[in-house]
Structure formats: structure tokens, C-alpha cells
Amino acid sequence: MMHPDTDPGWSWFDEGPDVPTADDLRLLRMEFARCFSTSAGQAVLSHLRDITQRRFYGPEAPDRAIRHIEGQRHLVAYIGAMIERGQNGQ
């Protein structure tokens, strides 16, 4: 893939990331579980949940703030799902 700074067109943008195999994903999930099984990992995950899933905006919040926090929540939920599936050996 060409770097956007050296490619005059947009073709570099059309190329997607390599698709991981099922075995690659299973190993990655197990790494998530291993990483967040430590006390340090648990503290980090708790902090991420505190600043995302336990934060709420009122009705006056701008759309961009809501979209931003929802993206953060999605990422923390993704991490949680990866941990859970990794703990189950999936």
C-alpha cells in the first residue's frame, strides 16, 4: 500500500487491512484476556469503563459529544467482548 503522502491519488485509501484468520482472532482474544487478567489490566479496564460507560450527557449535549462518547463506549465494549471470548477459549 502506498503512503498517502507519496501517492497523488486516493487508491491507497481503497485498500483494506488484511483480514485475520479465525485462528488469528482466537489467539488475539486470548491475548486480550491475558492482558486484562492482571491487577494492572483490571485497573485500566475499570478506568476505561468509568470514563465511558459510566458517563452520561444531558439533553443539551451537542451531537458531536454524543457521537464521540458512543465511539469510546463501543471500543470499551469491544475490549470487554474480546476478553470474555478469550477467557472462554473462543
mmCIF file of N, CA, C and O in Angstrom:
data_model
loop_
_atom_site.group_PDB
_atom_site.id
_atom_site.type_symbol
_atom_site.label_atom_id
_atom_site.label_comp_id
_atom_site.label_asym_id
_atom_site.label_seq_id
_atom_site.Cartn_x
_atom_site.Cartn_y
_atom_site.Cartn_z
ATOM 1 N N MET A 1 0.855 -1.174 0.000
ATOM 2 C CA MET A 1 0.000 0.000 0.000
ATOM 3 C C MET A 1 0.898 1.233 0.000
ATOM 4 O O MET A 1 1.855 1.319 0.744
ATOM 5 N N MET A 2 0.556 2.172 -0.815
ATOM 6 C CA MET A 2 1.322 3.405 -0.873
ATOM 7 C C MET A 2 0.908 4.318 0.267
ATOM 8 O O MET A 2 -0.223 4.291 0.724
ATOM 9 N N HIS A 3 1.821 5.111 0.695
ATOM 10 C CA HIS A 3 1.549 6.080 1.750
ATOM 11 C C HIS A 3 0.826 7.275 1.140
ATOM 12 O O HIS A 3 1.127 7.697 0.026
ATOM 13 N N PRO A 4 -0.141 7.856 1.857
ATOM 14 C CA PRO A 4 -0.913 8.976 1.301
ATOM 15 C C PRO A 4 -0.045 10.177 0.931
ATOM 16 O O PRO A 4 -0.406 10.951 0.057
ATOM 17 N N ASP A 5 1.092 10.333 1.580
ATOM 18 C CA ASP A 5 1.953 11.473 1.261
ATOM 19 C C ASP A 5 2.706 11.291 -0.047
ATOM 20 O O ASP A 5 3.168 12.257 -0.634
ATOM 21 N N THR A 6 2.851 10.049 -0.527
ATOM 22 C CA THR A 6 3.605 9.800 -1.756
ATOM 23 C C THR A 6 2.719 9.413 -2.919
ATOM 24 O O THR A 6 3.164 9.393 -4.054
ATOM 25 N N ASP A 7 1.469 9.087 -2.679
ATOM 26 C CA ASP A 7 0.528 8.696 -3.720
ATOM 27 C C ASP A 7 -0.346 9.893 -4.061
ATOM 28 O O ASP A 7 -1.074 10.390 -3.207
ATOM 29 N N PRO A 8 -0.289 10.360 -5.314
ATOM 30 C CA PRO A 8 -1.080 11.545 -5.671
ATOM 31 C C PRO A 8 -2.582 11.287 -5.726
ATOM 32 O O PRO A 8 -3.372 12.210 -5.671
ATOM 33 N N GLY A 9 -3.005 10.045 -5.811
ATOM 34 C CA GLY A 9 -4.427 9.726 -5.889
ATOM 35 C C GLY A 9 -4.955 9.190 -4.574
ATOM 36 O O GLY A 9 -4.295 9.263 -3.540
ATOM 37 N N TRP A 10 -6.160 8.646 -4.666
ATOM 38 C CA TRP A 10 -6.810 8.123 -3.466
ATOM 39 C C TRP A 10 -6.822 6.607 -3.447
ATOM 40 O O TRP A 10 -7.470 6.002 -2.596
ATOM 41 N N SER A 11 -6.093 5.952 -4.337
ATOM 42 C CA SER A 11 -6.151 4.498 -4.423
ATOM 43 C C SER A 11 -5.664 3.830 -3.140
ATOM 44 O O SER A 11 -6.132 2.754 -2.779
ATOM 45 N N TRP A 12 -4.745 4.463 -2.434
ATOM 46 C CA TRP A 12 -4.240 3.892 -1.182
ATOM 47 C C TRP A 12 -5.357 3.741 -0.159
ATOM 48 O O TRP A 12 -5.356 2.860 0.669
ATOM 49 N N PHE A 13 -6.386 4.601 -0.264
ATOM 50 C CA PHE A 13 -7.482 4.596 0.702
ATOM 51 C C PHE A 13 -8.412 3.408 0.494
ATOM 52 O O PHE A 13 -9.048 2.947 1.423
ATOM 53 N N ASP A 14 -8.482 2.909 -0.739
ATOM 54 C CA ASP A 14 -9.382 1.810 -1.069
ATOM 55 C C ASP A 14 -8.888 0.463 -0.552
ATOM 56 O O ASP A 14 -9.662 -0.476 -0.430
ATOM 57 N N GLU A 15 -7.613 0.353 -0.274
ATOM 58 C CA GLU A 15 -7.059 -0.907 0.184
ATOM 59 C C GLU A 15 -7.393 -1.102 1.653
ATOM 60 O O GLU A 15 -7.112 -0.256 2.483
ATOM 61 N N GLY A 16 -8.020 -2.223 1.972
ATOM 62 C CA GLY A 16 -8.394 -2.506 3.353
ATOM 63 C C GLY A 16 -7.293 -3.258 4.075
ATOM 64 O O GLY A 16 -6.329 -3.719 3.477
ATOM 65 N N PRO A 17 -7.449 -3.396 5.377
ATOM 66 C CA PRO A 17 -6.465 -4.155 6.144
ATOM 67 C C PRO A 17 -6.566 -5.636 5.812
ATOM 68 O O PRO A 17 -7.584 -6.109 5.306
ATOM 69 N N ASP A 18 -5.507 -6.365 6.089
ATOM 70 C CA ASP A 18 -5.541 -7.814 5.909
ATOM 71 C C ASP A 18 -6.595 -8.403 6.833
ATOM 72 O O ASP A 18 -6.728 -7.996 7.986
ATOM 73 N N VAL A 19 -7.348 -9.346 6.325
ATOM 74 C CA VAL A 19 -8.394 -9.982 7.113
ATOM 75 C C VAL A 19 -7.754 -11.106 7.921
ATOM 76 O O VAL A 19 -7.139 -12.015 7.355
ATOM 77 N N PRO A 20 -7.866 -11.052 9.254
ATOM 78 C CA PRO A 20 -7.258 -12.105 10.079
ATOM 79 C C PRO A 20 -8.020 -13.420 9.944
ATOM 80 O O PRO A 20 -9.227 -13.438 9.714
ATOM 81 N N THR A 21 -7.303 -14.512 10.103
ATOM 82 C CA THR A 21 -7.938 -15.827 10.075
ATOM 83 C C THR A 21 -8.654 -16.067 11.397
ATOM 84 O O THR A 21 -8.435 -15.343 12.370
ATOM 85 N N ALA A 22 -9.475 -17.101 11.432
ATOM 86 C CA ALA A 22 -10.185 -17.458 12.662
ATOM 87 C C ALA A 22 -9.187 -17.795 13.772
ATOM 88 O O ALA A 22 -9.391 -17.438 14.930
ATOM 89 N N ASP A 23 -8.106 -18.489 13.410
ATOM 90 C CA ASP A 23 -7.086 -18.820 14.410
ATOM 91 C C ASP A 23 -6.395 -17.569 14.934
ATOM 92 O O ASP A 23 -6.106 -17.469 16.129
ATOM 93 N N ASP A 24 -6.118 -16.610 14.034
ATOM 94 C CA ASP A 24 -5.509 -15.350 14.464
ATOM 95 C C ASP A 24 -6.405 -14.621 15.456
ATOM 96 O O ASP A 24 -5.936 -14.097 16.464
ATOM 97 N N LEU A 25 -7.709 -14.585 15.164
ATOM 98 C CA LEU A 25 -8.655 -13.913 16.057
ATOM 99 C C LEU A 25 -8.747 -14.611 17.406
ATOM 100 O O LEU A 25 -8.806 -13.959 18.449
ATOM 101 N N ARG A 26 -8.753 -15.937 17.398
ATOM 102 C CA ARG A 26 -8.813 -16.685 18.654
ATOM 103 C C ARG A 26 -7.588 -16.377 19.506
ATOM 104 O O ARG A 26 -7.701 -16.106 20.702
ATOM 105 N N LEU A 27 -6.418 -16.369 18.891
ATOM 106 C CA LEU A 27 -5.192 -16.048 19.626
ATOM 107 C C LEU A 27 -5.214 -14.612 20.141
ATOM 108 O O LEU A 27 -4.784 -14.346 21.268
ATOM 109 N N LEU A 28 -5.728 -13.701 19.335
ATOM 110 C CA LEU A 28 -5.813 -12.303 19.758
ATOM 111 C C LEU A 28 -6.754 -12.151 20.949
ATOM 112 O O LEU A 28 -6.452 -11.431 21.900
ATOM 113 N N ARG A 29 -7.882 -12.841 20.907
ATOM 114 C CA ARG A 29 -8.820 -12.789 22.038
ATOM 115 C C ARG A 29 -8.178 -13.327 23.310
ATOM 116 O O ARG A 29 -8.376 -12.781 24.399
ATOM 117 N N MET A 30 -7.392 -14.383 23.168
ATOM 118 C CA MET A 30 -6.696 -14.934 24.330
ATOM 119 C C MET A 30 -5.663 -13.944 24.866
ATOM 120 O O MET A 30 -5.456 -13.849 26.078
ATOM 121 N N GLU A 31 -5.041 -13.181 23.974
ATOM 122 C CA GLU A 31 -4.094 -12.147 24.409
ATOM 123 C C GLU A 31 -4.808 -11.021 25.152
ATOM 124 O O GLU A 31 -4.293 -10.499 26.143
ATOM 125 N N PHE A 32 -5.987 -10.640 24.682
ATOM 126 C CA PHE A 32 -6.789 -9.650 25.399
ATOM 127 C C PHE A 32 -7.081 -10.150 26.805
ATOM 128 O O PHE A 32 -6.941 -9.416 27.783
ATOM 129 N N ALA A 33 -7.520 -11.412 26.909
ATOM 130 C CA ALA A 33 -7.852 -11.988 28.213
ATOM 131 C C ALA A 33 -6.620 -12.010 29.108
ATOM 132 O O ALA A 33 -6.698 -11.662 30.289
ATOM 133 N N ARG A 34 -5.496 -12.382 28.552
ATOM 134 C CA ARG A 34 -4.270 -12.436 29.342
ATOM 135 C C ARG A 34 -3.856 -11.041 29.794
ATOM 136 O O ARG A 34 -3.486 -10.828 30.953
ATOM 137 N N CYS A 35 -3.917 -10.085 28.904
ATOM 138 C CA CYS A 35 -3.503 -8.710 29.198
ATOM 139 C C CYS A 35 -4.342 -8.101 30.321
ATOM 140 O O CYS A 35 -3.813 -7.466 31.227
ATOM 141 N N PHE A 36 -5.655 -8.303 30.250
ATOM 142 C CA PHE A 36 -6.542 -7.659 31.216
ATOM 143 C C PHE A 36 -6.846 -8.525 32.433
ATOM 144 O O PHE A 36 -7.649 -8.149 33.270
ATOM 145 N N SER A 37 -6.176 -9.689 32.549
ATOM 146 C CA SER A 37 -6.388 -10.539 33.715
ATOM 147 C C SER A 37 -5.507 -10.126 34.896
ATOM 148 O O SER A 37 -5.765 -10.530 36.021
ATOM 149 N N THR A 38 -4.528 -9.281 34.648
ATOM 150 C CA THR A 38 -3.653 -8.824 35.725
ATOM 151 C C THR A 38 -4.350 -7.734 36.534
ATOM 152 O O THR A 38 -5.341 -7.145 36.091
ATOM 153 N N SER A 39 -3.811 -7.440 37.699
ATOM 154 C CA SER A 39 -4.398 -6.365 38.505
ATOM 155 C C SER A 39 -4.258 -5.028 37.783
ATOM 156 O O SER A 39 -5.163 -4.196 37.840
ATOM 157 N N ALA A 40 -3.148 -4.846 37.092
ATOM 158 C CA ALA A 40 -2.967 -3.603 36.322
ATOM 159 C C ALA A 40 -3.990 -3.533 35.191
ATOM 160 O O ALA A 40 -4.594 -2.478 34.947
ATOM 161 N N GLY A 41 -4.196 -4.626 34.494
ATOM 162 C CA GLY A 41 -5.173 -4.665 33.413
ATOM 163 C C GLY A 41 -6.579 -4.408 33.914
ATOM 164 O O GLY A 41 -7.375 -3.706 33.270
ATOM 165 N N GLN A 42 -6.919 -4.965 35.066
ATOM 166 C CA GLN A 42 -8.235 -4.747 35.661
ATOM 167 C C GLN A 42 -8.417 -3.282 36.056
ATOM 168 O O GLN A 42 -9.501 -2.717 35.874
ATOM 169 N N ALA A 43 -7.359 -2.664 36.577
ATOM 170 C CA ALA A 43 -7.433 -1.243 36.943
ATOM 171 C C ALA A 43 -7.642 -0.377 35.710
ATOM 172 O O ALA A 43 -8.442 0.561 35.719
ATOM 173 N N VAL A 44 -6.929 -0.698 34.633
ATOM 174 C CA VAL A 44 -7.075 0.062 33.381
ATOM 175 C C VAL A 44 -8.481 -0.102 32.827
ATOM 176 O O VAL A 44 -9.134 0.880 32.433
ATOM 177 N N LEU A 45 -8.986 -1.332 32.787
ATOM 178 C CA LEU A 45 -10.328 -1.577 32.263
ATOM 179 C C LEU A 45 -11.387 -0.882 33.111
ATOM 180 O O LEU A 45 -12.340 -0.305 32.576
ATOM 181 N N SER A 46 -11.216 -0.898 34.416
ATOM 182 C CA SER A 46 -12.155 -0.201 35.299
ATOM 183 C C SER A 46 -12.150 1.300 35.009
ATOM 184 O O SER A 46 -13.211 1.934 34.948
ATOM 185 N N HIS A 47 -10.974 1.852 34.813
ATOM 186 C CA HIS A 47 -10.873 3.280 34.490
ATOM 187 C C HIS A 47 -11.555 3.579 33.158
ATOM 188 O O HIS A 47 -12.302 4.565 33.047
ATOM 189 N N LEU A 48 -11.321 2.735 32.149
ATOM 190 C CA LEU A 48 -11.947 2.949 30.842
ATOM 191 C C LEU A 48 -13.474 2.895 30.957
ATOM 192 O O LEU A 48 -14.172 3.691 30.330
ATOM 193 N N ARG A 49 -13.973 1.981 31.767
ATOM 194 C CA ARG A 49 -15.426 1.902 31.965
ATOM 195 C C ARG A 49 -15.947 3.139 32.702
ATOM 196 O O ARG A 49 -17.017 3.657 32.383
ATOM 197 N N ASP A 50 -15.175 3.603 33.689
ATOM 198 C CA ASP A 50 -15.582 4.804 34.433
ATOM 199 C C ASP A 50 -15.718 6.017 33.525
ATOM 200 O O ASP A 50 -16.657 6.802 33.656
ATOM 201 N N ILE A 51 -14.781 6.196 32.609
ATOM 202 C CA ILE A 51 -14.790 7.407 31.772
ATOM 203 C C ILE A 51 -15.634 7.273 30.515
ATOM 204 O O ILE A 51 -15.805 8.242 29.786
ATOM 205 N N THR A 52 -16.180 6.068 30.268
ATOM 206 C CA THR A 52 -17.005 5.888 29.074
ATOM 207 C C THR A 52 -18.394 5.402 29.430
ATOM 208 O O THR A 52 -19.377 6.126 29.287
ATOM 209 N N GLN A 53 -18.498 4.192 29.919
ATOM 210 C CA GLN A 53 -19.799 3.571 30.147
ATOM 211 C C GLN A 53 -20.524 4.133 31.356
ATOM 212 O O GLN A 53 -21.733 3.961 31.476
ATOM 213 N N ARG A 54 -19.824 4.816 32.211
ATOM 214 C CA ARG A 54 -20.466 5.398 33.396
ATOM 215 C C ARG A 54 -20.553 6.924 33.311
ATOM 216 O O ARG A 54 -20.728 7.595 34.310
ATOM 217 N N ARG A 55 -20.414 7.452 32.110
ATOM 218 C CA ARG A 55 -20.524 8.896 31.882
ATOM 219 C C ARG A 55 -21.782 9.149 31.065
ATOM 220 O O ARG A 55 -22.054 8.457 30.089
ATOM 221 N N PHE A 56 -22.527 10.155 31.469
ATOM 222 C CA PHE A 56 -23.783 10.453 30.779
ATOM 223 C C PHE A 56 -23.868 11.934 30.494
ATOM 224 O O PHE A 56 -23.442 12.763 31.300
ATOM 225 N N TYR A 57 -24.427 12.249 29.340
ATOM 226 C CA TYR A 57 -24.630 13.640 28.943
ATOM 227 C C TYR A 57 -26.113 13.962 29.019
ATOM 228 O O TYR A 57 -26.954 13.098 28.797
ATOM 229 N N GLY A 58 -26.420 15.206 29.281
ATOM 230 C CA GLY A 58 -27.801 15.663 29.316
ATOM 231 C C GLY A 58 -28.318 15.953 27.923
ATOM 232 O O GLY A 58 -27.593 15.868 26.931
ATOM 233 N N PRO A 59 -29.592 16.338 27.844
ATOM 234 C CA PRO A 59 -30.209 16.587 26.544
ATOM 235 C C PRO A 59 -29.606 17.781 25.805
ATOM 236 O O PRO A 59 -29.782 17.910 24.593
ATOM 237 N N GLU A 60 -28.880 18.647 26.506
ATOM 238 C CA GLU A 60 -28.285 19.816 25.845
ATOM 239 C C GLU A 60 -26.944 19.500 25.195
ATOM 240 O O GLU A 60 -26.349 20.360 24.536
ATOM 241 N N ALA A 61 -26.441 18.267 25.331
ATOM 242 C CA ALA A 61 -25.135 17.898 24.782
ATOM 243 C C ALA A 61 -25.154 17.975 23.260
ATOM 244 O O ALA A 61 -26.126 17.552 22.622
ATOM 245 N N PRO A 62 -24.095 18.523 22.683
ATOM 246 C CA PRO A 62 -24.041 18.582 21.216
ATOM 247 C C PRO A 62 -23.893 17.181 20.618
ATOM 248 O O PRO A 62 -23.350 16.273 21.259
ATOM 249 N N ASP A 63 -24.386 17.032 19.404
ATOM 250 C CA ASP A 63 -24.310 15.737 18.719
ATOM 251 C C ASP A 63 -22.889 15.209 18.662
ATOM 252 O O ASP A 63 -22.663 14.016 18.834
ATOM 253 N N ARG A 64 -21.918 16.079 18.414
ATOM 254 C CA ARG A 64 -20.531 15.620 18.282
ATOM 255 C C ARG A 64 -20.020 15.012 19.582
ATOM 256 O O ARG A 64 -19.277 14.043 19.558
ATOM 257 N N ALA A 65 -20.443 15.531 20.724
ATOM 258 C CA ALA A 65 -20.026 14.965 22.016
ATOM 259 C C ALA A 65 -20.655 13.591 22.217
ATOM 260 O O ALA A 65 -19.999 12.661 22.701
ATOM 261 N N ILE A 66 -21.899 13.453 21.827
ATOM 262 C CA ILE A 66 -22.586 12.167 21.967
ATOM 263 C C ILE A 66 -21.959 11.135 21.040
ATOM 264 O O ILE A 66 -21.708 9.994 21.443
ATOM 265 N N ARG A 67 -21.671 11.517 19.799
ATOM 266 C CA ARG A 67 -21.031 10.592 18.860
ATOM 267 C C ARG A 67 -19.658 10.172 19.365
ATOM 268 O O ARG A 67 -19.271 9.008 19.272
ATOM 269 N N HIS A 68 -18.937 11.112 19.930
ATOM 270 C CA HIS A 68 -17.599 10.829 20.445
ATOM 271 C C HIS A 68 -17.657 9.824 21.604
ATOM 272 O O HIS A 68 -16.932 8.820 21.604
ATOM 273 N N ILE A 69 -18.516 10.061 22.571
ATOM 274 C CA ILE A 69 -18.595 9.146 23.713
ATOM 275 C C ILE A 69 -19.135 7.787 23.291
ATOM 276 O O ILE A 69 -18.710 6.752 23.816
ATOM 277 N N GLU A 70 -20.034 7.744 22.327
ATOM 278 C CA GLU A 70 -20.550 6.453 21.856
ATOM 279 C C GLU A 70 -19.452 5.649 21.173
ATOM 280 O O GLU A 70 -19.391 4.424 21.316
ATOM 281 N N GLY A 71 -18.571 6.313 20.451
ATOM 282 C CA GLY A 71 -17.425 5.618 19.861
ATOM 283 C C GLY A 71 -16.512 5.054 20.930
ATOM 284 O O GLY A 71 -16.026 3.919 20.827
ATOM 285 N N GLN A 72 -16.283 5.833 21.981
ATOM 286 C CA GLN A 72 -15.464 5.354 23.091
ATOM 287 C C GLN A 72 -16.128 4.169 23.785
ATOM 288 O O GLN A 72 -15.464 3.181 24.128
ATOM 289 N N ARG A 73 -17.419 4.258 23.989
ATOM 290 C CA ARG A 73 -18.157 3.160 24.634
ATOM 291 C C ARG A 73 -18.070 1.889 23.802
ATOM 292 O O ARG A 73 -17.928 0.788 24.333
ATOM 293 N N HIS A 74 -18.181 2.059 22.502
ATOM 294 C CA HIS A 74 -18.091 0.903 21.613
ATOM 295 C C HIS A 74 -16.726 0.234 21.747
ATOM 296 O O HIS A 74 -16.639 -1.000 21.811
ATOM 297 N N LEU A 75 -15.669 1.012 21.801
ATOM 298 C CA LEU A 75 -14.331 0.456 21.924
ATOM 299 C C LEU A 75 -14.158 -0.297 23.240
ATOM 300 O O LEU A 75 -13.618 -1.409 23.271
ATOM 301 N N VAL A 76 -14.640 0.260 24.333
ATOM 302 C CA VAL A 76 -14.538 -0.412 25.635
ATOM 303 C C VAL A 76 -15.388 -1.685 25.628
ATOM 304 O O VAL A 76 -14.958 -2.725 26.158
ATOM 305 N N ALA A 77 -16.551 -1.655 25.022
ATOM 306 C CA ALA A 77 -17.383 -2.854 24.913
ATOM 307 C C ALA A 77 -16.688 -3.914 24.056
ATOM 308 O O ALA A 77 -16.749 -5.117 24.369
ATOM 309 N N TYR A 78 -16.013 -3.482 23.000
ATOM 310 C CA TYR A 78 -15.258 -4.403 22.151
ATOM 311 C C TYR A 78 -14.157 -5.086 22.949
ATOM 312 O O TYR A 78 -13.982 -6.306 22.875
ATOM 313 N N ILE A 79 -13.428 -4.305 23.741
ATOM 314 C CA ILE A 79 -12.375 -4.869 24.581
ATOM 315 C C ILE A 79 -12.971 -5.901 25.539
ATOM 316 O O ILE A 79 -12.436 -7.005 25.692
ATOM 317 N N GLY A 80 -14.081 -5.561 26.165
ATOM 318 C CA GLY A 80 -14.745 -6.487 27.078
ATOM 319 C C GLY A 80 -15.166 -7.780 26.391
ATOM 320 O O GLY A 80 -15.008 -8.876 26.943
ATOM 321 N N ALA A 81 -15.698 -7.668 25.192
ATOM 322 C CA ALA A 81 -16.114 -8.853 24.443
ATOM 323 C C ALA A 81 -14.913 -9.711 24.060
ATOM 324 O O ALA A 81 -14.976 -10.950 24.129
ATOM 325 N N MET A 82 -13.826 -9.076 23.667
ATOM 326 C CA MET A 82 -12.608 -9.815 23.326
ATOM 327 C C MET A 82 -12.078 -10.557 24.550
ATOM 328 O O MET A 82 -11.660 -11.713 24.454
ATOM 329 N N ILE A 83 -12.114 -9.903 25.705
ATOM 330 C CA ILE A 83 -11.655 -10.538 26.950
ATOM 331 C C ILE A 83 -12.521 -11.753 27.267
ATOM 332 O O ILE A 83 -12.011 -12.846 27.543
ATOM 333 N N GLU A 84 -13.828 -11.564 27.229
ATOM 334 C CA GLU A 84 -14.753 -12.653 27.566
ATOM 335 C C GLU A 84 -14.577 -13.847 26.641
ATOM 336 O O GLU A 84 -14.496 -14.993 27.097
ATOM 337 N N ARG A 85 -14.491 -13.580 25.359
ATOM 338 C CA ARG A 85 -14.337 -14.697 24.405
ATOM 339 C C ARG A 85 -12.970 -15.351 24.567
ATOM 340 O O ARG A 85 -12.847 -16.566 24.438
ATOM 341 N N GLY A 86 -11.943 -14.563 24.873
ATOM 342 C CA GLY A 86 -10.623 -15.127 25.103
ATOM 343 C C GLY A 86 -10.569 -16.003 26.341
ATOM 344 O O GLY A 86 -9.909 -17.043 26.356
ATOM 345 N N GLN A 87 -11.283 -15.603 27.381
ATOM 346 C CA GLN A 87 -11.342 -16.414 28.597
ATOM 347 C C GLN A 87 -12.043 -17.741 28.351
ATOM 348 O O GLN A 87 -11.753 -18.728 29.016
ATOM 349 N N ASN A 88 -12.959 -17.749 27.398
ATOM 350 C CA ASN A 88 -13.688 -18.976 27.050
ATOM 351 C C ASN A 88 -12.985 -19.784 25.961
ATOM 352 O O ASN A 88 -13.525 -20.773 25.500
ATOM 353 N N GLY A 89 -11.811 -19.332 25.534
ATOM 354 C CA GLY A 89 -11.045 -20.044 24.514
ATOM 355 C C GLY A 89 -11.620 -19.949 23.122
ATOM 356 O O GLY A 89 -11.321 -20.758 22.251
ATOM 357 N N GLN A 90 -12.439 -18.954 22.887
ATOM 358 C CA GLN A 90 -13.077 -18.803 21.561
ATOM 359 C C GLN A 90 -12.237 -17.977 20.626
ATOM 360 O O GLN A 90 -11.812 -16.949 20.782
#
